[in-house]
Short mmCIF file of C-alpha atoms in Angstrom, two decimals:
data_model
loop_
_atom_site.label_atom_id
_atom_site.label_comp_id
_atom_site.label_asym_id
_atom_site.label_seq_id
_atom_site.Cartn_x
_atom_site.Cartn_y
_atom_site.Cartn_z
CA MET A 27 0.00 0.00 0.00
CA ILE A 28 1.33 3.47 -0.90
CA PRO A 29 1.77 5.75 2.16
CA ARG A 30 -0.88 8.43 2.55
CA MET A 31 1.48 11.44 2.55
CA PRO A 32 3.03 10.74 -0.92
CA ILE A 33 -0.51 10.32 -2.32
CA ILE A 34 -1.50 13.71 -0.93
CA LEU A 35 1.65 15.30 -2.33
CA ILE A 36 1.07 13.76 -5.75
CA LEU A 37 -2.56 14.94 -5.81
CA MET A 38 -1.46 18.43 -4.78
CA PHE A 39 1.21 18.35 -7.47
CA LEU A 40 -1.21 17.22 -10.19
CA ALA A 41 -3.83 19.73 -9.09
CA ARG A 42 -1.35 22.55 -9.52
CA GLN A 43 -0.63 21.54 -13.10
CA ILE A 44 -4.24 21.97 -14.34
CA GLN A 45 -4.96 25.67 -14.28
CA SER A 46 -7.20 26.23 -17.33
CA VAL A 47 -10.31 28.12 -16.27
CA GLN A 48 -13.07 30.29 -17.69
CA PHE A 49 -14.58 33.13 -15.69
CA GLU A 50 -16.66 36.25 -16.21
CA VAL A 51 -15.63 39.86 -15.59
CA LEU A 52 -18.25 42.59 -15.39
CA SER A 53 -17.28 45.89 -17.04
CA GLY A 54 -15.81 48.31 -14.51
CA HIS A 55 -14.74 45.46 -12.23
CA THR A 56 -11.62 43.37 -11.58
CA LYS A 57 -11.23 39.64 -11.02
CA CYS A 58 -8.01 38.09 -9.71
CA ILE A 59 -6.67 34.53 -9.67
CA ALA A 60 -3.85 33.49 -7.31
CA GLU A 61 -1.32 30.70 -7.69
CA ASP A 62 1.16 29.60 -5.03
CA ILE A 63 4.50 29.09 -6.81
CA LYS A 64 7.90 28.33 -5.33
CA SER A 65 10.99 30.29 -6.31
CA HIS A 66 13.02 29.50 -9.45
CA SER A 67 10.04 27.86 -11.17
CA MET A 68 9.01 28.43 -14.76
CA THR A 69 5.45 29.68 -15.17
CA VAL A 70 3.52 30.40 -18.37
CA GLY A 71 0.04 31.71 -18.99
CA LYS A 72 -2.17 32.63 -21.90
CA TYR A 73 -5.57 34.27 -21.98
CA HIS A 74 -8.17 35.45 -24.46
CA ILE A 75 -11.66 36.91 -24.49
CA VAL A 76 -14.28 34.37 -25.58
CA ASN A 77 -16.18 35.68 -28.61
CA PRO A 78 -19.88 35.89 -27.67
CA ASN A 79 -20.87 35.67 -31.35
CA ASP A 80 -19.24 32.80 -33.24
CA GLY A 81 -18.54 33.63 -36.85
CA HIS A 82 -18.39 37.39 -36.18
CA PRO A 83 -15.43 39.62 -35.28
CA LEU A 84 -14.79 40.19 -31.60
CA PRO A 85 -16.42 43.49 -30.50
CA ASP A 86 -14.04 46.36 -29.75
CA THR A 87 -15.52 46.60 -26.27
CA HIS A 88 -14.29 43.11 -25.39
CA LYS A 89 -10.84 43.91 -24.05
CA VAL A 90 -9.16 43.62 -20.67
CA THR A 91 -6.18 45.02 -18.81
CA VAL A 92 -4.04 42.29 -17.26
CA ARG A 93 -1.40 42.55 -14.54
CA VAL A 94 0.56 39.67 -12.95
CA THR A 95 2.26 40.46 -9.64
CA SER A 96 4.17 38.57 -6.95
CA THR A 97 3.30 38.35 -3.29
CA TYR A 98 5.65 41.32 -2.72
CA GLY A 99 3.89 43.48 -5.32
CA ASN A 100 6.49 43.17 -8.11
CA THR A 101 4.95 43.25 -11.60
CA TYR A 102 5.96 40.42 -13.97
CA HIS A 103 3.45 41.07 -16.76
CA TYR A 104 1.25 43.96 -17.84
CA SER A 105 -0.99 44.38 -20.89
CA ASP A 106 -3.41 47.26 -21.34
CA ASN A 107 -6.73 46.98 -23.18
CA VAL A 108 -6.05 43.77 -25.13
CA PRO A 109 -8.33 40.92 -26.33
CA GLU A 110 -5.67 38.26 -25.67
CA GLY A 111 -2.12 37.77 -24.54
CA HIS A 112 0.39 35.54 -22.83
CA PHE A 113 3.25 35.68 -20.34
CA ALA A 114 6.21 33.53 -19.34
CA PHE A 115 8.79 34.12 -16.65
CA GLU A 116 10.91 32.36 -14.03
CA THR A 117 9.92 33.21 -10.49
CA THR A 118 12.49 34.72 -8.15
CA GLU A 119 10.23 34.85 -5.11
CA ALA A 120 8.21 32.10 -3.45
CA GLY A 121 4.59 32.80 -2.57
CA ASP A 122 1.25 33.73 -4.10
CA TYR A 123 1.34 35.19 -7.60
CA MET A 124 -1.76 37.16 -8.63
CA ALA A 125 -3.17 37.57 -12.15
CA CYS A 126 -5.77 40.38 -12.18
CA PHE A 127 -8.12 41.09 -15.10
CA TYR A 128 -9.81 44.48 -15.33
CA ALA A 129 -12.63 45.23 -17.79
CA ALA A 130 -13.11 48.90 -18.67
CA ASP A 131 -16.40 50.52 -17.68
CA HIS A 132 -19.10 50.60 -20.38
CA LYS A 133 -22.62 51.95 -20.66
CA PRO A 134 -24.63 49.79 -20.71
CA PRO A 135 -22.59 47.29 -18.67
CA ILE A 136 -21.28 44.18 -20.42
CA THR A 137 -19.91 40.88 -19.16
CA LEU A 138 -16.71 39.44 -20.62
CA THR A 139 -15.86 35.74 -20.54
CA VAL A 140 -12.12 35.11 -20.16
CA ASP A 141 -10.40 31.81 -20.96
CA PHE A 142 -7.21 31.60 -18.88
CA ASP A 143 -4.60 28.82 -18.96
CA TRP A 144 -1.89 29.07 -16.27
CA LYS A 145 0.79 26.43 -15.75
CA SER A 146 3.91 26.26 -13.62
CA GLY A 147 6.75 23.86 -12.90
CA VAL A 148 6.92 20.72 -15.03
CA ALA A 149 3.59 21.50 -16.72
CA ALA A 150 5.08 24.73 -18.10
CA LYS A 151 7.57 22.79 -20.27
CA ASP A 152 6.74 22.00 -23.88
CA TRP A 153 7.75 18.33 -24.07
CA THR A 154 6.81 18.11 -27.75
CA SER A 155 9.43 20.75 -28.54
CA VAL A 156 11.94 18.96 -26.34
CA ALA A 157 11.41 15.73 -28.28
CA LYS A 158 11.76 17.46 -31.65
CA LYS A 159 14.83 19.50 -30.72
CA GLY A 160 16.62 16.69 -28.94
CA SER A 161 15.65 13.91 -31.36
CA VAL A 162 15.17 11.63 -28.37
CA GLU A 163 13.42 8.29 -28.39
CA LEU A 164 9.95 7.96 -26.93
CA MET A 165 11.19 5.94 -23.95
CA GLU A 166 13.91 8.46 -23.17
CA LEU A 167 11.37 11.28 -23.36
CA GLU A 168 9.06 9.46 -20.94
CA LEU A 169 11.98 8.89 -18.56
CA LYS A 170 12.88 12.58 -18.71
CA LYS A 171 9.27 13.50 -17.94
CA MET A 172 9.15 11.06 -15.03
CA TYR A 173 12.43 12.40 -13.69
CA GLU A 174 11.15 15.97 -13.90
CA HIS A 175 7.96 14.97 -12.08
CA VAL A 176 9.89 13.16 -9.33
CA GLN A 177 12.27 16.11 -8.97
CA ASN A 178 9.34 18.50 -8.77
CA ILE A 179 7.63 16.38 -6.08
CA HIS A 180 10.94 16.22 -4.20
CA ASP A 181 11.26 20.01 -4.33
CA GLU A 182 7.61 20.33 -3.31
CA MET A 183 8.24 18.19 -0.21
CA PHE A 184 11.13 20.42 0.88
CA TYR A 185 9.03 23.50 0.12
CA LEU A 186 6.19 22.18 2.32
CA ARG A 187 8.70 21.26 5.01
CA GLU A 188 10.03 24.83 5.01
CA ARG A 189 6.49 26.15 5.27
CA GLU A 190 5.81 23.77 8.17
CA GLU A 191 8.95 24.95 9.98
CA GLU A 192 7.89 28.56 9.48
CA MET A 193 4.44 27.77 10.91
CA GLN A 194 5.98 25.94 13.89
CA GLU A 195 8.28 28.87 14.58
CA LEU A 196 5.30 31.22 14.37
CA ASN A 197 3.35 28.98 16.80
CA ARG A 198 6.27 28.91 19.24
CA SER A 199 6.61 32.68 19.07
CA THR A 200 2.85 33.15 19.55
CA ASN A 201 2.75 30.73 22.50
CA SER A 202 5.70 32.50 24.12
CA LYS A 203 4.02 35.88 23.75
CA MET A 204 0.74 34.49 25.07
CA ALA A 205 2.56 33.05 28.10
CA TRP A 206 4.11 36.45 28.83
CA MET A 207 0.76 38.17 28.38
CA THR A 208 -0.94 35.64 30.67
CA GLY A 209 1.71 36.08 33.36
CA LEU A 210 1.52 39.86 33.07
CA SER A 211 -2.29 39.76 33.29
CA ILE A 212 -2.18 37.58 36.41
CA PHE A 213 0.42 39.88 37.99
CA ILE A 214 -1.71 42.97 37.26
CA CYS A 215 -4.85 41.30 38.62
CA LEU A 216 -3.09 40.24 41.82
CA SER A 217 -1.57 43.70 42.21
CA VAL A 218 -4.96 45.39 41.80
CA ALA A 219 -6.54 42.94 44.25
CA GLY A 220 -3.76 43.61 46.76
CA LEU A 221 -4.17 47.36 46.42
CA GLN A 222 -7.92 47.03 46.93
CA LEU A 223 -7.43 44.96 50.12
CA TRP A 224 -4.86 47.44 51.42
CA HIS A 225 -7.19 50.35 50.68
CA LEU A 226 -10.13 48.65 52.44
CA LYS A 227 -7.99 47.74 55.44
CA THR A 228 -6.71 51.32 55.70
CA PHE A 229 -10.25 52.67 55.37
CA PHE A 230 -11.62 50.38 58.11
CA GLU A 231 -8.69 51.20 60.39
CA LYS A 232 -9.34 54.93 60.01
CA LYS A 233 -13.02 54.38 60.80
CA LYS A 234 -11.94 52.22 63.74
CA LEU A 235 -14.08 49.37 62.49
CA ILE A 236 -11.28 46.89 62.97
#
């Protein structure tokens, strides 16, 4: 039986390879899609506006402005008022990358349907081109693909381990701060209670009640 953790990692890996989606953007609004990508990974994307009328030219109103940014706000791709486009770059930062699509405001409002294909890691490689350029045999090509997949899963495991260590460090830091806050709160409560008892005792002594 295959261990559960590798199965989960493989499913996560395969899920990250299939990023072709269609979504709607209302004129005057923005829709963003995020993808968590590790550093030094190749990522490619292509997008186009779906023609609402097959057999007719795409209306001039059906255009979007696209910006792809990293989790630190660095811009990796920008296209203004275009019906389609594509991008390809190697990431230098690990984290969430955001692709935002903005449709210009129109009167009356219109809804644009965007077809967006986003791939990263092994899925971003064109294996057909590799086979043609390298003149490799089918078996060798399959072995190269398997090796790339295994290497990617290996890197993914270390990436998840780093994330887990970061979360553990954050938990330890939070627990330490909570312990200090709890101790400080108890000290303040005891101090206030002591002051109240001292004040009452002094008050009763002055009134000669005790």
